[in-house]
Every structure is written in C-alpha cells, then in structure tokens.
PDB file of C-alpha atoms in Angstrom:
ATOM      1  CA  MET A   1       1.025 -12.282  -4.740  1.00 92.00           C
ATOM      2  CA  ILE A   2       2.444  -9.170  -3.069  1.00 96.00           C
ATOM      3  CA  LEU A   3       3.096  -7.540  -6.432  1.00 97.00           C
ATOM      4  CA  TRP A   4      -0.561  -8.035  -7.402  1.00 98.00           C
ATOM      5  CA  LEU A   5      -1.658  -6.488  -4.119  1.00 98.00           C
ATOM      6  CA  LYS A   6       0.669  -3.534  -4.698  1.00 97.00           C
ATOM      7  CA  ALA A   7      -0.565  -3.071  -8.259  1.00 98.00           C
ATOM      8  CA  LEU A   8      -4.218  -3.096  -7.194  1.00 98.00           C
ATOM      9  CA  HIS A   9      -3.524  -0.847  -4.217  1.00 98.00           C
ATOM     10  CA  LEU A  10      -1.803   1.678  -6.499  1.00 97.00           C
ATOM     11  CA  PHE A  11      -4.481   1.493  -9.183  1.00 98.00           C
ATOM     12  CA  PHE A  12      -7.343   2.154  -6.771  1.00 98.00           C
ATOM     13  CA  MET A  13      -5.354   4.880  -5.013  1.00 98.00           C
ATOM     14  CA  ILE A  14      -4.741   6.668  -8.325  1.00 98.00           C
ATOM     15  CA  ALA A  15      -8.430   6.405  -9.280  1.00 98.00           C
ATOM     16  CA  TRP A  16      -9.463   7.675  -5.838  1.00 98.00           C
ATOM     17  CA  MET A  17      -7.041  10.600  -5.942  1.00 97.00           C
ATOM     18  CA  ALA A  18      -8.218  11.615  -9.411  1.00 97.00           C
ATOM     19  CA  GLY A  19     -11.729  11.930  -8.046  1.00 97.00           C
ATOM     20  CA  ILE A  20     -10.854  13.851  -4.922  1.00 96.00           C
ATOM     21  CA  PHE A  21      -8.676  16.207  -6.949  1.00 96.00           C
ATOM     22  CA  TYR A  22     -11.551  16.898  -9.338  1.00 97.00           C
ATOM     23  CA  LEU A  23     -14.430  17.224  -6.861  1.00 98.00           C
ATOM     24  CA  PRO A  24     -13.206  20.473  -5.235  1.00 97.00           C
ATOM     25  CA  ARG A  25     -12.650  21.860  -8.744  1.00 97.00           C
ATOM     26  CA  LEU A  26     -16.363  21.275  -9.374  1.00 98.00           C
ATOM     27  CA  PHE A  27     -17.033  23.137  -6.125  1.00 98.00           C
ATOM     28  CA  VAL A  28     -15.035  26.105  -7.449  1.00 98.00           C
ATOM     29  CA  TYR A  29     -17.238  26.345 -10.527  1.00 98.00           C
ATOM     30  CA  HIS A  30     -20.394  25.647  -8.535  1.00 98.00           C
ATOM     31  CA  ALA A  31     -19.578  28.450  -6.075  1.00 98.00           C
ATOM     32  CA  GLN A  32     -18.985  30.863  -8.968  1.00 97.00           C
ATOM     33  CA  THR A  33     -22.289  30.399 -10.767  1.00 97.00           C
ATOM     34  CA  GLN A  34     -25.551  32.175 -10.046  1.00 96.00           C
ATOM     35  CA  ASP A  35     -27.623  30.235 -12.600  1.00 98.00           C
ATOM     36  CA  GLN A  36     -29.862  27.719 -10.794  1.00 97.00           C
ATOM     37  CA  ALA A  37     -29.963  25.334 -13.760  1.00 98.00           C
ATOM     38  CA  VAL A  38     -26.149  25.217 -13.786  1.00 98.00           C
ATOM     39  CA  LYS A  39     -26.101  24.735 -10.003  1.00 98.00           C
ATOM     40  CA  ASP A  40     -28.507  21.838 -10.351  1.00 98.00           C
ATOM     41  CA  GLN A  41     -26.248  20.225 -12.955  1.00 98.00           C
ATOM     42  CA  PHE A  42     -23.232  20.616 -10.650  1.00 98.00           C
ATOM     43  CA  LYS A  43     -25.192  18.969  -7.842  1.00 98.00           C
ATOM     44  CA  ILE A  44     -25.698  15.888  -9.997  1.00 98.00           C
ATOM     45  CA  MET A  45     -22.064  15.815 -11.111  1.00 98.00           C
ATOM     46  CA  GLU A  46     -20.737  16.241  -7.552  1.00 98.00           C
ATOM     47  CA  ARG A  47     -22.934  13.525  -6.083  1.00 98.00           C
ATOM     48  CA  ARG A  48     -22.150  11.072  -8.855  1.00 98.00           C
ATOM     49  CA  LEU A  49     -18.406  11.730  -8.666  1.00 98.00           C
ATOM     50  CA  TRP A  50     -18.329  11.253  -4.897  1.00 98.00           C
ATOM     51  CA  LEU A  51     -20.302   8.008  -5.214  1.00 98.00           C
ATOM     52  CA  PHE A  52     -18.051   6.872  -8.066  1.00 98.00           C
ATOM     53  CA  VAL A  53     -14.754   7.375  -6.218  1.00 98.00           C
ATOM     54  CA  THR A  54     -15.829   6.161  -2.775  1.00 98.00           C
ATOM     55  CA  PRO A  55     -15.502   2.470  -3.738  1.00 98.00           C
ATOM     56  CA  PHE A  56     -11.974   3.274  -4.942  1.00 98.00           C
ATOM     57  CA  ALA A  57     -11.194   4.709  -1.499  1.00 98.00           C
ATOM     58  CA  LEU A  58     -12.494   1.527   0.111  1.00 98.00           C
ATOM     59  CA  LEU A  59     -10.591  -0.741  -2.269  1.00 98.00           C
ATOM     60  CA  THR A  60      -7.413   1.265  -1.649  1.00 98.00           C
ATOM     61  CA  LEU A  61      -7.895   0.516   2.034  1.00 98.00           C
ATOM     62  CA  VAL A  62      -8.645  -3.170   1.445  1.00 98.00           C
ATOM     63  CA  PHE A  63      -5.572  -3.766  -0.703  1.00 98.00           C
ATOM     64  CA  GLY A  64      -3.370  -1.670   1.585  1.00 97.00           C
ATOM     65  CA  ALA A  65      -4.489  -3.709   4.576  1.00 97.00           C
ATOM     66  CA  ALA A  66      -3.857  -6.899   2.583  1.00 98.00           C
ATOM     67  CA  LEU A  67      -0.331  -5.686   1.862  1.00 97.00           C
ATOM     68  CA  ILE A  68       0.319  -5.016   5.531  1.00 97.00           C
ATOM     69  CA  GLY A  69      -1.098  -8.445   6.351  1.00 97.00           C
ATOM     70  CA  SER A  70       1.139 -10.061   3.737  1.00 97.00           C
ATOM     71  CA  TYR A  71       4.257  -8.413   5.089  1.00 96.00           C
ATOM     72  CA  GLY A  72       3.286  -9.229   8.678  1.00 96.00           C
ATOM     73  CA  LEU A  73       2.930  -7.448  11.978  1.00 92.00           C
ATOM     74  CA  ASN A  74       6.664  -7.516  12.723  1.00 95.00           C
ATOM     75  CA  TRP A  75       7.287  -5.560   9.511  1.00 95.00           C
ATOM     76  CA  LEU A  76       4.543  -3.122  10.497  1.00 94.00           C
ATOM     77  CA  LYS A  77       6.104  -2.571  13.926  1.00 95.00           C
ATOM     78  CA  VAL A  78       9.541  -1.653  12.539  1.00 96.00           C
ATOM     79  CA  SER A  79       8.360   0.420   9.557  1.00 96.00           C
ATOM     80  CA  GLY A  80       8.309   3.933  10.999  1.00 96.00           C
ATOM     81  CA  TRP A  81       7.685   5.444   7.584  1.00 97.00           C
ATOM     82  CA  LEU A  82       4.485   3.392   7.345  1.00 97.00           C
ATOM     83  CA  HIS A  83       3.208   4.764  10.654  1.00 97.00           C
ATOM     84  CA  VAL A  84       3.532   8.299   9.286  1.00 98.00           C
ATOM     85  CA  LYS A  85       1.963   7.224   5.992  1.00 98.00           C
ATOM     86  CA  LEU A  86      -1.015   5.738   7.842  1.00 97.00           C
ATOM     87  CA  VAL A  87      -1.545   8.964   9.809  1.00 98.00           C
ATOM     88  CA  LEU A  88      -1.481  10.959   6.562  1.00 98.00           C
ATOM     89  CA  LEU A  89      -3.851   8.419   5.044  1.00 97.00           C
ATOM     90  CA  LEU A  90      -6.289   8.927   7.902  1.00 97.00           C
ATOM     91  CA  GLY A  91      -6.169  12.612   7.012  1.00 97.00           C
ATOM     92  CA  LEU A  92      -7.033  11.802   3.390  1.00 97.00           C
ATOM     93  CA  TYR A  93      -9.988   9.695   4.464  1.00 98.00           C
ATOM     94  CA  GLY A  94     -11.109  12.552   6.692  1.00 98.00           C
ATOM     95  CA  TYR A  95     -10.764  14.880   3.702  1.00 98.00           C
ATOM     96  CA  HIS A  96     -12.781  12.450   1.573  1.00 98.00           C
ATOM     97  CA  PHE A  97     -15.681  12.507   4.029  1.00 97.00           C
ATOM     98  CA  TYR A  98     -15.382  16.275   4.462  1.00 98.00           C
ATOM     99  CA  LEU A  99     -15.928  16.503   0.700  1.00 98.00           C
ATOM    100  CA  TYR A 100     -19.120  14.495   1.187  1.00 98.00           C
ATOM    101  CA  ARG A 101     -20.276  17.052   3.735  1.00 98.00           C
ATOM    102  CA  LEU A 102     -19.632  19.776   1.165  1.00 98.00           C
ATOM    103  CA  VAL A 103     -21.516  17.818  -1.507  1.00 98.00           C
ATOM    104  CA  LYS A 104     -24.479  17.773   0.884  1.00 98.00           C
ATOM    105  CA  GLN A 105     -24.193  21.526   1.530  1.00 98.00           C
ATOM    106  CA  PHE A 106     -24.162  22.292  -2.178  1.00 98.00           C
ATOM    107  CA  ALA A 107     -27.074  19.890  -2.699  1.00 98.00           C
ATOM    108  CA  THR A 108     -29.202  21.909  -0.287  1.00 98.00           C
ATOM    109  CA  ASP A 109     -27.930  25.283  -1.549  1.00 97.00           C
ATOM    110  CA  THR A 110     -26.402  26.057   1.859  1.00 98.00           C
ATOM    111  CA  ASN A 111     -22.828  26.660   0.726  1.00 97.00           C
ATOM    112  CA  THR A 112     -21.415  29.828   2.269  1.00 96.00           C
ATOM    113  CA  ARG A 113     -17.859  29.722   0.929  1.00 97.00           C
ATOM    114  CA  GLY A 114     -16.495  31.289  -2.215  1.00 97.00           C
ATOM    115  CA  PRO A 115     -14.444  29.791  -5.038  1.00 97.00           C
ATOM    116  CA  THR A 116     -11.105  30.801  -3.455  1.00 97.00           C
ATOM    117  CA  PHE A 117     -11.755  28.518  -0.481  1.00 98.00           C
ATOM    118  CA  TYR A 118     -12.350  25.599  -2.830  1.00 98.00           C
ATOM    119  CA  ARG A 119      -9.237  26.382  -4.868  1.00 97.00           C
ATOM    120  CA  VAL A 120      -7.138  26.138  -1.703  1.00 96.00           C
ATOM    121  CA  LEU A 121      -9.036  23.035  -0.608  1.00 96.00           C
ATOM    122  CA  ASN A 122      -8.255  21.514  -3.993  1.00 95.00           C
ATOM    123  CA  GLU A 123      -4.490  21.847  -3.428  1.00 93.00           C
ATOM    124  CA  ALA A 124      -4.302  20.355   0.071  1.00 89.00           C
ATOM    125  CA  PRO A 125      -4.428  16.653  -0.864  1.00 93.00           C
ATOM    126  CA  VAL A 126      -1.700  17.124  -3.485  1.00 95.00           C
ATOM    127  CA  LEU A 127       0.864  17.825  -0.765  1.00 94.00           C
ATOM    128  CA  VAL A 128      -0.372  14.962   1.385  1.00 96.00           C
ATOM    129  CA  LEU A 129      -0.194  12.601  -1.579  1.00 96.00           C
ATOM    130  CA  LEU A 130       3.364  13.744  -2.336  1.00 96.00           C
ATOM    131  CA  ALA A 131       4.380  12.979   1.244  1.00 97.00           C
ATOM    132  CA  ILE A 132       2.720   9.551   1.095  1.00 97.00           C
ATOM    133  CA  VAL A 133       4.448   8.639  -2.173  1.00 96.00           C
ATOM    134  CA  VAL A 134       7.847   9.789  -0.872  1.00 97.00           C
ATOM    135  CA  LEU A 135       7.360   7.776   2.320  1.00 97.00           C
ATOM    136  CA  ALA A 136       6.306   4.640   0.418  1.00 95.00           C
ATOM    137  CA  VAL A 137       9.098   4.816  -2.166  1.00 96.00           C
ATOM    138  CA  VAL A 138      12.045   6.262  -0.196  1.00 97.00           C
ATOM    139  CA  LYS A 139      11.157   4.742   3.197  1.00 96.00           C
ATOM    140  CA  PRO A 140      13.287   7.358   4.978  1.00 94.00           C
ATOM    141  CA  PHE A 141      13.004   5.725   8.422  1.00 93.00           C
TER     142      PHE A 141
END
C-alpha cells in the first residue's frame, strides 16, 4: 500500500511542479506584450493552467499526508529531514497561491512588474524542489 501512496504522491507532485514551472513563463510573455488581444489570450491560459494544476497540489498533499499516516507519528517525530521538507513544502504552497494573486493581477491588467521579475520568479521553485528531492531520497538527518 505504501508504494502506491508514494507513486501517487510523486505523480501528482510532478504534475503540480510542471504547472507552477510553466505559469511564471506565461507571465514573462504576458509582461512583454503590448497587444491587448494577446494579453487577453494569456489571461485565459494563465487562469486555466492555475485551475488545472491546483487539484494536483491538493492531491500531492493528500497522498503525502497518507504516507505520513502510514508510517506513523513516531516515524514523523524522528525524521528530521521530513520536518525540513515540510517547511519547504509550505513555501511551495505559498508560492502556488502567490501565483494565483499574480494571475488575478494580470486578469485585471494591474501588473506592474517586467519580464525579468517573472524570469527570476520562474527559477525559485526549481531550487526548492531540488532540496525537497534530496531530502526525501538521501534523508541526510
């Protein structure tokens, strides 16, 4: 059973990450264009992508919590690496909802940031994901 939980947790995490890697890339292009018709198309794409990946974020959480439940609270207490992973994960969920705020700003044409900001924003979760994967696989402490 645990292997199924792990497989589903990983699948939904990969699908979620694909979406939150791509959404800021859409913001880059959206911030670069001056054509209102193109902006309107980006608004649709951004909203749909955020709505598409949000269930993956929730299912990642559900299957992760099921894994922790399967291993038990004693395992949770002694797994220091998992505590760090959970803190980083909270950051990713915060990032996910920050992206929603940006989707709303673009939707109302109130974005004030340029494409460089969104390029940097696009790279941030890559480093967090690397740390999470290393913690989950290596379990350094």
